[in-house]
Coordinates of N, CA and C in Angstrom, one line a residue:
M1 N -4.3 45.2 10.0 CA -3.5 44.4 11.0 C -3.4 43.0 10.6
H2 N -2.2 42.5 10.5 CA -2.0 41.2 10.0 C -1.6 40.3 11.2
G3 N -2.1 39.1 11.2 CA -1.7 38.2 12.3 C -1.7 36.8 11.8
N4 N -1.1 36.0 12.6 CA -1.1 34.6 12.2 C -2.4 33.9 12.5
T5 N -2.9 33.3 11.5 CA -4.2 32.6 11.6 C -3.9 31.1 11.8
L6 N -4.4 30.5 12.9 CA -4.2 29.1 13.2 C -5.4 28.4 12.8
M7 N -5.2 27.4 12.0 CA -6.3 26.5 11.5 C -6.6 25.5 12.6
A8 N -7.8 25.5 13.1 CA -8.2 24.5 14.1 C -8.4 23.1 13.4
V9 N -7.7 22.1 14.0 CA -7.9 20.8 13.5 C -8.6 19.9 14.5
T10 N -9.7 19.4 14.1 CA -10.5 18.6 15.1 C -10.3 17.1 14.8
I11 N -9.8 16.4 15.8 CA -9.6 15.0 15.7 C -10.9 14.3 16.1
D12 N -11.5 13.5 15.3 CA -12.7 12.8 15.6 C -12.7 11.4 15.1
F13 N -12.4 10.5 16.0 CA -12.3 9.1 15.7 C -13.7 8.4 15.5
T14 N -14.7 9.1 16.0 CA -16.1 8.5 15.9 C -16.5 8.3 14.4
K15 N -15.9 9.2 13.5 CA -16.2 9.1 12.1 C -15.7 7.8 11.5
M16 N -14.7 7.1 12.2 CA -14.1 5.9 11.7 C -14.9 4.7 12.0
I17 N -15.9 4.8 12.9 CA -16.6 3.6 13.3 C -17.2 2.8 12.1
K18 N -17.9 3.6 11.2 CA -18.6 2.9 10.1 C -17.6 2.3 9.1
W19 N -16.3 2.7 9.2 CA -15.3 2.2 8.3 C -14.5 1.0 8.8
I20 N -14.9 0.6 10.0 CA -14.3 -0.6 10.6 C -14.3 -1.8 9.7
P21 N -15.4 -2.2 9.0 CA -15.4 -3.3 8.1 C -14.4 -3.1 7.0
T22 N -14.2 -1.9 6.5 CA -13.2 -1.6 5.4 C -11.8 -1.9 6.0
F23 N -11.5 -1.4 7.2 CA -10.2 -1.7 7.8 C -10.0 -3.2 8.0
I24 N -11.0 -3.9 8.4 CA -10.9 -5.4 8.6 C -10.6 -6.1 7.3
D25 N -11.3 -5.7 6.2 CA -11.1 -6.3 4.9 C -9.7 -6.0 4.4
G26 N -9.2 -4.8 4.6 CA -7.8 -4.5 4.2 C -6.8 -5.3 5.0
T27 N -7.1 -5.5 6.3 CA -6.2 -6.3 7.1 C -6.1 -7.7 6.6
I28 N -7.3 -8.3 6.3 CA -7.3 -9.6 5.8 C -6.5 -9.8 4.5
V29 N -6.7 -8.8 3.6 CA -5.9 -8.8 2.3 C -4.4 -8.8 2.6
T30 N -4.0 -7.9 3.5 CA -2.6 -7.8 3.9 C -2.0 -9.1 4.4
I31 N -2.8 -9.8 5.3 CA -2.3 -11.0 5.8 C -2.2 -12.1 4.7
V32 N -3.3 -12.2 3.9 CA -3.3 -13.2 2.8 C -2.1 -12.9 1.8
L33 N -1.9 -11.6 1.5 CA -0.8 -11.2 0.6 C 0.5 -11.7 1.2
A34 N 0.8 -11.4 2.4 CA 2.0 -11.7 3.1 C 2.2 -13.2 3.2
L35 N 1.2 -13.9 3.5 CA 1.2 -15.4 3.6 C 1.5 -16.0 2.3
M36 N 0.8 -15.6 1.2 CA 1.1 -16.2 -0.1 C 2.5 -15.9 -0.6
T37 N 2.9 -14.7 -0.3 CA 4.3 -14.2 -0.7 C 5.3 -15.1 0.0
V38 N 5.2 -15.3 1.3 CA 6.2 -16.1 2.0 C 6.2 -17.6 1.6
I39 N 5.0 -18.1 1.4 CA 4.9 -19.5 1.0 C 5.6 -19.7 -0.4
L40 N 5.2 -18.9 -1.3 CA 5.9 -19.0 -2.7 C 7.4 -18.6 -2.6
G41 N 7.7 -17.7 -1.7 CA 9.1 -17.3 -1.5 C 9.9 -18.5 -1.0
C42 N 9.3 -19.3 -0.1 CA 10.0 -20.4 0.5 C 10.3 -21.5 -0.6
I43 N 9.3 -21.6 -1.5 CA 9.5 -22.6 -2.6 C 10.6 -22.1 -3.6
L44 N 10.6 -20.8 -3.9 CA 11.6 -20.2 -4.8 C 13.0 -20.2 -4.1
G45 N 13.0 -19.9 -2.8 CA 14.2 -19.9 -2.0 C 14.9 -21.3 -1.9
L46 N 14.0 -22.3 -1.7 CA 14.5 -23.7 -1.7 C 15.1 -24.1 -3.0
L47 N 14.3 -23.7 -4.1 CA 14.8 -24.1 -5.4 C 16.1 -23.4 -5.7
A48 N 16.2 -22.1 -5.3 CA 17.4 -21.3 -5.6 C 18.6 -21.9 -4.9
I49 N 18.5 -22.3 -3.6 CA 19.6 -22.8 -2.9 C 20.0 -24.1 -3.4
L50 N 19.1 -25.0 -3.9 CA 19.5 -26.2 -4.5 C 20.2 -26.0 -5.8
M51 N 19.8 -25.0 -6.5 CA 20.5 -24.7 -7.8 C 21.9 -24.1 -7.4
K52 N 22.0 -23.3 -6.4 CA 23.3 -22.7 -6.0 C 24.3 -23.8 -5.6
R53 N 23.8 -24.9 -5.0 CA 24.6 -26.0 -4.5 C 24.8 -27.1 -5.5
S54 N 24.2 -26.9 -6.7 CA 24.3 -27.8 -7.8 C 25.7 -27.8 -8.4
H55 N 26.2 -28.9 -8.9 CA 27.5 -29.0 -9.6 C 27.4 -28.5 -11.0
I56 N 26.1 -28.2 -11.4 CA 25.9 -27.7 -12.8 C 26.2 -26.2 -12.8
K57 N 27.2 -25.7 -13.4 CA 27.6 -24.3 -13.3 C 26.5 -23.4 -13.8
V58 N 25.7 -23.7 -14.8 CA 24.7 -22.9 -15.3 C 23.7 -22.6 -14.3
L59 N 23.2 -23.6 -13.6 CA 22.2 -23.5 -12.5 C 22.8 -22.7 -11.4
N60 N 24.0 -22.9 -11.1 CA 24.7 -22.1 -10.0 C 24.7 -20.7 -10.3
A61 N 25.1 -20.4 -11.6 CA 25.2 -19.0 -12.0 C 23.8 -18.3 -12.0
I62 N 22.8 -19.0 -12.5 CA 21.4 -18.4 -12.5 C 21.0 -18.1 -11.1
S63 N 21.2 -19.0 -10.1 CA 20.8 -18.8 -8.8 C 21.6 -17.6 -8.1
T64 N 22.9 -17.5 -8.4 CA 23.7 -16.4 -7.9 C 23.2 -15.1 -8.4
A65 N 23.0 -15.0 -9.7 CA 22.5 -13.8 -10.4 C 21.1 -13.4 -9.8
Y66 N 20.3 -14.4 -9.6 CA 18.9 -14.1 -9.1 C 19.0 -13.4 -7.7
T67 N 19.8 -14.0 -6.8 CA 19.8 -13.5 -5.4 C 20.5 -12.1 -5.4
Q68 N 21.6 -11.9 -6.2 CA 22.3 -10.7 -6.2 C 21.5 -9.5 -6.8
V69 N 20.8 -9.8 -7.9 CA 20.0 -8.8 -8.6 C 18.8 -8.4 -7.7
I70 N 18.1 -9.4 -7.2 CA 16.9 -9.1 -6.3 C 17.3 -8.4 -5.1
R71 N 18.3 -8.8 -4.4 CA 18.7 -8.2 -3.1 C 19.4 -6.8 -3.4
G72 N 19.8 -6.6 -4.6 CA 20.5 -5.3 -4.9 C 19.7 -4.2 -5.5
T73 N 18.4 -4.5 -5.6 CA 17.5 -3.5 -6.2 C 16.2 -3.3 -5.3
P74 N 15.6 -2.2 -5.2 CA 14.5 -1.9 -4.3 C 13.3 -2.7 -4.7
M75 N 12.5 -3.1 -3.7 CA 11.3 -3.9 -4.0 C 10.3 -3.1 -4.8
L76 N 10.2 -1.8 -4.5 CA 9.2 -1.0 -5.3 C 9.6 -1.0 -6.7
L77 N 10.9 -0.9 -7.0 CA 11.3 -0.9 -8.4 C 10.9 -2.2 -9.1
Q78 N 11.1 -3.3 -8.4 CA 10.8 -4.7 -8.9 C 9.3 -4.8 -9.2
L79 N 8.5 -4.2 -8.3 CA 7.0 -4.2 -8.4 C 6.6 -3.4 -9.7
Y80 N 7.2 -2.2 -9.8 CA 6.9 -1.4 -11.0 C 7.3 -2.2 -12.3
I81 N 8.5 -2.8 -12.3 CA 8.9 -3.5 -13.5 C 7.9 -4.6 -13.9
W82 N 7.4 -5.4 -12.9 CA 6.5 -6.5 -13.1 C 5.1 -5.9 -13.6
L83 N 4.7 -4.8 -13.0 CA 3.4 -4.3 -13.3 C 3.3 -3.5 -14.5
Y84 N 4.4 -2.7 -14.8 CA 4.3 -1.7 -15.9 C 5.4 -2.0 -17.0
G85 N 6.5 -2.5 -16.6 CA 7.6 -2.8 -17.5 C 7.4 -4.0 -18.4
F86 N 7.3 -5.1 -17.7 CA 7.2 -6.4 -18.4 C 6.0 -6.5 -19.4
P87 N 4.8 -5.9 -19.0 CA 3.7 -6.0 -20.0 C 4.0 -5.3 -21.3
M88 N 5.0 -4.3 -21.3 CA 5.3 -3.6 -22.5 C 6.1 -4.6 -23.5
I89 N 6.7 -5.6 -23.0 CA 7.4 -6.6 -23.8 C 6.6 -7.9 -23.9
G90 N 5.4 -7.9 -23.5 CA 4.5 -9.1 -23.6 C 4.5 -10.0 -22.5
I91 N 5.1 -9.6 -21.4 CA 5.1 -10.5 -20.2 C 4.1 -9.9 -19.2
S92 N 3.0 -10.6 -18.9 CA 2.0 -10.0 -18.0 C 1.3 -11.1 -17.2
I93 N 1.0 -10.8 -16.0 CA 0.3 -11.8 -15.1 C -1.2 -11.5 -15.4
P94 N -1.9 -12.5 -15.9 CA -3.3 -12.3 -16.2 C -4.2 -12.3 -14.9
S95 N -5.3 -11.7 -15.0 CA -6.3 -11.7 -13.9 C -7.0 -13.1 -13.9
I96 N -7.5 -13.4 -12.7 CA -8.3 -14.7 -12.5 C -9.6 -14.3 -11.9
P97 N -10.6 -14.0 -12.7 CA -11.9 -13.5 -12.2 C -12.5 -14.4 -11.2
M98 N -12.3 -15.7 -11.3 CA -13.0 -16.6 -10.3 C -12.5 -16.4 -8.9
L99 N -11.3 -15.7 -8.7 CA -10.8 -15.5 -7.4 C -11.4 -14.2 -6.8
G100 N -12.2 -13.5 -7.5 CA -12.8 -12.3 -7.0 C -12.1 -11.0 -7.5
S101 N -12.8 -9.9 -7.2 CA -12.3 -8.6 -7.8 C -11.0 -8.2 -7.1
I102 N -10.7 -8.6 -5.9 CA -9.5 -8.2 -5.2 C -8.4 -9.3 -5.5
Y103 N -8.6 -10.5 -5.0 CA -7.6 -11.5 -5.1 C -7.3 -12.0 -6.5
G104 N -8.3 -11.8 -7.4 CA -8.1 -12.3 -8.8 C -7.7 -11.2 -9.7
S105 N -7.5 -10.0 -9.2 CA -7.1 -8.9 -10.1 C -5.7 -9.0 -10.5
R106 N -5.4 -8.4 -11.7 CA -4.0 -8.5 -12.2 C -3.0 -7.8 -11.3
E107 N -3.4 -6.7 -10.7 CA -2.6 -6.0 -9.8 C -2.2 -6.8 -8.6
F108 N -3.2 -7.5 -8.0 CA -2.9 -8.3 -6.8 C -2.0 -9.5 -7.1
L109 N -2.3 -10.2 -8.2 CA -1.6 -11.4 -8.5 C -0.1 -11.0 -9.0
T110 N 0.0 -9.9 -9.6 CA 1.3 -9.4 -10.0 C 2.1 -9.0 -8.8
A111 N 1.5 -8.4 -7.8 CA 2.1 -8.1 -6.5 C 2.6 -9.3 -5.8
V112 N 1.8 -10.4 -5.8 CA 2.2 -11.6 -5.2 C 3.4 -12.2 -5.9
V113 N 3.5 -12.2 -7.2 CA 4.6 -12.7 -7.9 C 5.9 -11.9 -7.6
A114 N 5.7 -10.5 -7.7 CA 6.9 -9.7 -7.5 C 7.4 -9.8 -6.1
L115 N 6.5 -9.8 -5.1 CA 7.0 -9.9 -3.7 C 7.5 -11.3 -3.4
A116 N 6.9 -12.3 -4.0 CA 7.4 -13.7 -3.7 C 8.8 -13.8 -4.3
I117 N 9.1 -13.3 -5.5 CA 10.4 -13.4 -6.1 C 11.4 -12.6 -5.2
N118 N 11.0 -11.5 -4.7 CA 11.9 -10.7 -3.8 C 12.1 -11.5 -2.5
S119 N 11.1 -12.1 -1.9 CA 11.2 -12.8 -0.6 C 12.1 -14.1 -0.9
G120 N 11.9 -14.7 -2.0 CA 12.7 -15.9 -2.3 C 14.1 -15.7 -2.3
A121 N 14.6 -14.6 -2.7 CA 16.1 -14.3 -2.7 C 16.6 -14.2 -1.3
Y122 N 15.8 -13.6 -0.4 CA 16.3 -13.5 1.0 C 16.1 -14.8 1.7
I123 N 15.1 -15.6 1.4 CA 14.9 -16.9 2.0 C 16.0 -17.8 1.6
C124 N 16.4 -17.7 0.3 CA 17.6 -18.5 -0.2 C 18.8 -18.3 0.7
E125 N 19.1 -17.1 1.1 CA 20.2 -16.8 2.0 C 20.0 -17.4 3.4
L126 N 18.7 -17.3 3.8 CA 18.4 -17.9 5.1 C 18.7 -19.4 5.1
L127 N 18.2 -20.1 4.0 CA 18.4 -21.5 3.9 C 19.9 -21.8 3.7
R128 N 20.6 -21.0 3.1 CA 22.1 -21.2 2.9 C 22.7 -21.2 4.3
G129 N 22.4 -20.3 5.1 CA 22.9 -20.3 6.5 C 22.5 -21.5 7.3
G130 N 21.3 -21.9 7.1 CA 20.8 -23.1 7.8 C 21.5 -24.4 7.3
L131 N 21.7 -24.5 6.0 CA 22.4 -25.7 5.5 C 23.9 -25.7 5.9
D132 N 24.5 -24.5 6.0 CA 25.9 -24.4 6.4 C 26.1 -24.8 7.9
S133 N 25.0 -24.7 8.6 CA 25.0 -25.0 10.1 C 25.0 -26.5 10.3
I134 N 24.5 -27.3 9.3 CA 24.4 -28.7 9.5 C 25.8 -29.4 9.3
D135 N 26.1 -30.3 10.2 CA 27.4 -31.0 10.1 C 27.5 -31.7 8.8
K136 N 28.7 -31.5 8.1 CA 28.9 -32.1 6.8 C 28.9 -33.6 6.9
G137 N 29.1 -34.2 8.1 CA 29.0 -35.6 8.2 C 27.6 -36.2 8.0
Q138 N 26.6 -35.3 8.0 CA 25.2 -35.8 7.8 C 25.1 -36.3 6.3
M139 N 25.7 -35.6 5.4 CA 25.7 -36.0 4.0 C 26.3 -37.4 3.8
E140 N 27.5 -37.5 4.5 CA 28.2 -38.8 4.4 C 27.4 -39.9 5.0
A141 N 26.7 -39.6 6.1 CA 25.8 -40.6 6.8 C 24.7 -41.0 5.9
G142 N 24.1 -40.0 5.2 CA 23.0 -40.4 4.3 C 23.5 -41.2 3.1
R143 N 24.6 -40.9 2.6 CA 25.2 -41.7 1.5 C 25.5 -43.1 1.9
S144 N 26.0 -43.2 3.2 CA 26.3 -44.6 3.7 C 25.0 -45.4 3.9
L145 N 23.9 -44.8 4.0 CA 22.6 -45.5 4.1 C 22.0 -45.8 2.8
G146 N 22.7 -45.4 1.7 CA 22.2 -45.7 0.4 C 21.4 -44.7 -0.3
F147 N 21.3 -43.5 0.4 CA 20.5 -42.4 -0.2 C 21.4 -41.7 -1.3
S148 N 20.8 -41.2 -2.3 CA 21.5 -40.3 -3.3 C 21.7 -38.9 -2.7
N149 N 22.4 -38.1 -3.3 CA 22.7 -36.7 -2.8 C 21.3 -36.0 -2.7
L150 N 20.4 -36.1 -3.7 CA 19.2 -35.5 -3.6 C 18.3 -36.0 -2.5
E151 N 18.3 -37.3 -2.3 CA 17.5 -37.9 -1.3 C 18.0 -37.5 0.1
T152 N 19.3 -37.5 0.2 CA 19.9 -37.1 1.5 C 19.6 -35.6 1.8
M153 N 19.6 -34.7 0.8 CA 19.2 -33.4 1.0 C 17.7 -33.3 1.4
R154 N 16.9 -34.1 0.8 CA 15.4 -34.0 1.0 C 15.0 -34.6 2.3
Y155 N 15.6 -35.7 2.7 CA 15.1 -36.4 3.9 C 15.9 -36.1 5.2
I156 N 17.2 -35.7 5.0 CA 18.0 -35.5 6.2 C 18.5 -34.1 6.4
I157 N 19.1 -33.5 5.3 CA 19.7 -32.2 5.5 C 18.6 -31.1 5.6
V158 N 17.7 -31.0 4.6 CA 16.7 -29.9 4.5 C 15.8 -29.9 5.8
P159 N 15.3 -31.0 6.2 CA 14.4 -30.9 7.5 C 15.2 -30.3 8.6
Q160 N 16.4 -30.6 8.8 CA 17.2 -30.1 9.9 C 17.5 -28.6 9.7
A161 N 17.7 -28.2 8.4 CA 18.0 -26.8 8.1 C 16.8 -26.0 8.3
I162 N 15.6 -26.5 7.9 CA 14.4 -25.7 8.1 C 14.1 -25.5 9.6
R163 N 14.4 -26.4 10.4 CA 14.3 -26.2 11.9 C 15.2 -25.1 12.4
V164 N 16.4 -25.0 11.8 CA 17.3 -23.9 12.2 C 16.8 -22.6 11.7
V165 N 16.3 -22.5 10.5 CA 15.9 -21.2 9.9 C 14.4 -20.8 10.1
L166 N 13.7 -21.7 10.8 CA 12.3 -21.4 11.1 C 12.0 -20.0 11.7
P167 N 12.8 -19.7 12.8 CA 12.6 -18.3 13.3 C 12.9 -17.2 12.3
G168 N 13.9 -17.4 11.4 CA 14.1 -16.5 10.3 C 13.0 -16.4 9.4
L169 N 12.3 -17.5 9.1 CA 11.2 -17.5 8.2 C 10.0 -16.8 8.8
C170 N 9.8 -17.0 10.1 CA 8.8 -16.2 10.8 C 9.0 -14.7 10.8
N171 N 10.3 -14.4 10.9 CA 10.6 -13.0 10.9 C 10.4 -12.4 9.5
E172 N 10.7 -13.2 8.4 CA 10.4 -12.8 7.1 C 8.9 -12.5 6.9
F173 N 8.1 -13.3 7.5 CA 6.6 -13.1 7.4 C 6.2 -11.8 8.0
I174 N 6.8 -11.5 9.2 CA 6.5 -10.3 9.9 C 7.0 -9.1 9.1
M175 N 8.2 -9.2 8.5 CA 8.7 -8.1 7.6 C 7.8 -7.9 6.4
M176 N 7.3 -9.0 5.9 CA 6.5 -8.9 4.7 C 5.1 -8.3 5.0
I177 N 4.6 -8.5 6.2 CA 3.4 -7.8 6.6 C 3.5 -6.3 6.5
K178 N 4.7 -5.8 6.9 CA 4.9 -4.4 6.9 C 5.3 -3.9 5.4
E179 N 6.2 -4.6 4.8 CA 6.8 -4.2 3.5 C 5.8 -4.3 2.4
S180 N 4.8 -5.2 2.6 CA 3.8 -5.3 1.5 C 2.9 -4.1 1.4
S181 N 3.0 -3.1 2.3 CA 2.3 -1.9 2.2 C 2.6 -1.1 0.9
I182 N 3.7 -1.4 0.3 CA 4.1 -0.7 -0.9 C 3.1 -1.0 -2.1
V183 N 2.3 -2.1 -2.0 CA 1.4 -2.4 -3.1 C 0.3 -1.4 -3.2
S184 N 0.1 -0.7 -2.1 CA -1.0 0.3 -2.1 C -0.7 1.4 -3.1
V185 N 0.6 1.7 -3.4 CA 0.9 2.7 -4.4 C 0.5 2.4 -5.8
V186 N 0.3 1.1 -6.1 CA -0.1 0.7 -7.4 C -1.6 0.3 -7.5
G187 N -2.3 0.7 -6.4 CA -3.8 0.5 -6.5 C -4.3 -0.8 -5.9
V188 N -3.4 -1.6 -5.3 CA -3.8 -2.9 -4.7 C -4.5 -2.6 -3.4
F189 N -5.7 -3.1 -3.2 CA -6.5 -2.9 -1.9 C -5.8 -3.7 -0.8
D190 N -5.2 -3.0 0.2 CA -4.7 -3.6 1.4 C -5.0 -2.7 2.5
I191 N -4.5 -3.0 3.7 CA -4.8 -2.1 4.8 C -4.3 -0.7 4.6
M192 N -3.1 -0.5 4.0 CA -2.6 0.8 3.7 C -3.5 1.6 2.7
Y193 N -4.0 0.9 1.8 CA -4.9 1.5 0.7 C -6.2 2.0 1.3
T194 N -6.6 1.4 2.4 CA -7.9 1.9 3.0 C -7.8 3.3 3.5
S195 N -6.6 3.8 3.8 CA -6.5 5.2 4.2 C -7.0 6.1 3.0
N196 N -6.7 5.8 1.8 CA -7.1 6.6 0.6 C -8.6 6.6 0.5
I197 N -9.2 5.4 0.7 CA -10.7 5.3 0.6 C -11.4 6.1 1.7
V198 N -10.9 6.0 2.9 CA -11.5 6.7 4.1 C -11.2 8.2 3.9
K199 N -10.0 8.6 3.5 CA -9.7 10.0 3.4 C -10.6 10.7 2.3
A200 N -10.8 9.9 1.2 CA -11.6 10.5 0.1 C -13.1 10.7 0.5
S201 N -13.6 9.8 1.5 CA -15.0 9.9 1.9 C -15.2 10.8 3.1
T202 N -14.2 10.9 4.0 CA -14.5 11.7 5.2 C -13.6 12.9 5.3
Y203 N -12.7 13.1 4.4 CA -11.7 14.2 4.4 C -10.9 14.2 5.7
S204 N -10.8 13.0 6.3 CA -9.9 12.8 7.5 C -8.6 12.2 7.1
V205 N -7.5 12.7 7.5 CA -6.2 12.2 7.1 C -5.6 11.5 8.3
F206 N -5.6 12.2 9.5 CA -4.9 11.7 10.7 C -5.5 10.4 11.2
E207 N -6.8 10.4 11.4 CA -7.5 9.3 12.1 C -7.3 7.9 11.4
P208 N -7.5 7.8 10.1 CA -7.3 6.5 9.4 C -5.8 6.1 9.5
L209 N -4.9 7.0 9.4 CA -3.5 6.6 9.5 C -3.1 6.1 10.9
I210 N -3.7 6.7 12.0 CA -3.4 6.2 13.3 C -4.0 4.8 13.5
I211 N -5.2 4.6 13.0 CA -5.9 3.3 13.1 C -5.0 2.2 12.4
I212 N -4.6 2.6 11.2 CA -3.7 1.6 10.4 C -2.5 1.3 11.1
A213 N -1.9 2.3 11.7 CA -0.6 2.1 12.5 C -0.9 1.2 13.7
I214 N -2.0 1.3 14.3 CA -2.4 0.4 15.5 C -2.5 -1.0 15.0
I215 N -3.2 -1.1 13.8 CA -3.4 -2.5 13.2 C -2.1 -3.2 12.9
Y216 N -1.2 -2.4 12.3 CA 0.1 -3.0 11.9 C 0.9 -3.4 13.2
F217 N 0.8 -2.5 14.2 CA 1.5 -2.8 15.4 C 1.0 -4.0 16.1
A218 N -0.4 -4.1 16.1 CA -1.0 -5.3 16.7 C -0.6 -6.6 16.0
L219 N -0.6 -6.6 14.7 CA -0.3 -7.7 13.9 C 1.2 -8.2 14.1
T220 N 2.1 -7.2 14.1 CA 3.5 -7.5 14.3 C 3.8 -8.0 15.7
S221 N 3.1 -7.4 16.7 CA 3.3 -7.7 18.1 C 2.9 -9.2 18.3
V222 N 1.7 -9.5 17.8 CA 1.2 -10.9 18.0 C 2.1 -11.9 17.3
L223 N 2.5 -11.6 16.1 CA 3.4 -12.5 15.3 C 4.8 -12.6 16.0
T224 N 5.3 -11.5 16.5 CA 6.6 -11.5 17.2 C 6.5 -12.4 18.5
T225 N 5.4 -12.3 19.2 CA 5.2 -13.2 20.4 C 5.2 -14.6 20.0
I226 N 4.4 -14.9 18.9 CA 4.4 -16.3 18.4 C 5.8 -16.8 18.0
M227 N 6.5 -15.9 17.4 CA 7.9 -16.3 16.9 C 8.8 -16.6 18.2
S228 N 8.6 -15.8 19.2 CA 9.4 -16.0 20.4 C 9.1 -17.3 21.1
L229 N 7.8 -17.7 21.1 CA 7.4 -19.0 21.6 C 8.0 -20.1 20.8
I230 N 8.0 -20.0 19.5 CA 8.6 -21.0 18.6 C 10.1 -21.1 18.9
E231 N 10.8 -20.0 19.0 CA 12.2 -20.1 19.3 C 12.5 -20.7 20.6
R232 N 11.7 -20.4 21.6 CA 11.9 -21.0 22.9 C 11.7 -22.5 22.9
K233 N 10.7 -23.0 22.1 CA 10.4 -24.4 22.0 C 11.6 -25.1 21.3
L234 N 12.0 -24.5 20.2 CA 13.1 -25.1 19.4 C 14.4 -25.2 20.3
K235 N 14.6 -24.2 21.2 CA 15.8 -24.3 22.0 C 15.7 -25.4 23.1
V236 N 14.4 -25.6 23.5 CA 14.2 -26.7 24.5 C 14.3 -28.0 23.9
Y237 N 13.8 -28.2 22.7 CA 13.8 -29.5 22.1 C 14.9 -29.8 21.1
A238 N 15.8 -28.8 20.9 CA 16.9 -29.0 20.0 C 17.9 -30.0 20.5

């Protein structure tokens, strides 16, 4: 007699208690990774938008190609190219042992570079929208005060544009918290990678994934609330 055999699955979250420090460590790494990525992305984005607005055609072309290529290809592909492709032609991000086994590893630093370059392309477009929202008379006003074009951009235009795009930058940070999870597929220890560690030790698959989902939800919810408060204050004081 043949019948359907149902495999009983026991859900036991008590086994996860001793792995709480591992989840916390992974969460910290994820936050640091996202923060470093967005900070470097802001620098690259600002540089890219200044190049795009330059009267030098070569700089303009480089910036345009950068944003189009990065925004037109998957982030995972870019990460693979940086981690596995470029080292084959002699371009490799070295490890920095003094930063520790996690933050100083070649994989982590390469992930920071790859994700920052990706983020920079999107931040460039955010800044472009912010700069376009500033009245063009501001440039003329700066020039009439004796500022050069660069000084006017630095002291008058860019500070106003940053205020306009600040909510977008906060949203980029929230997105990077989630999207940085792809680094787990190349062996970078983050909150997503902790599921592999816990699964290998406890043979539990469902429980660590649920805990990780809760952590991601908590992080993004807190950051979204903070972003809403920032937007509200900007509207009040704008």
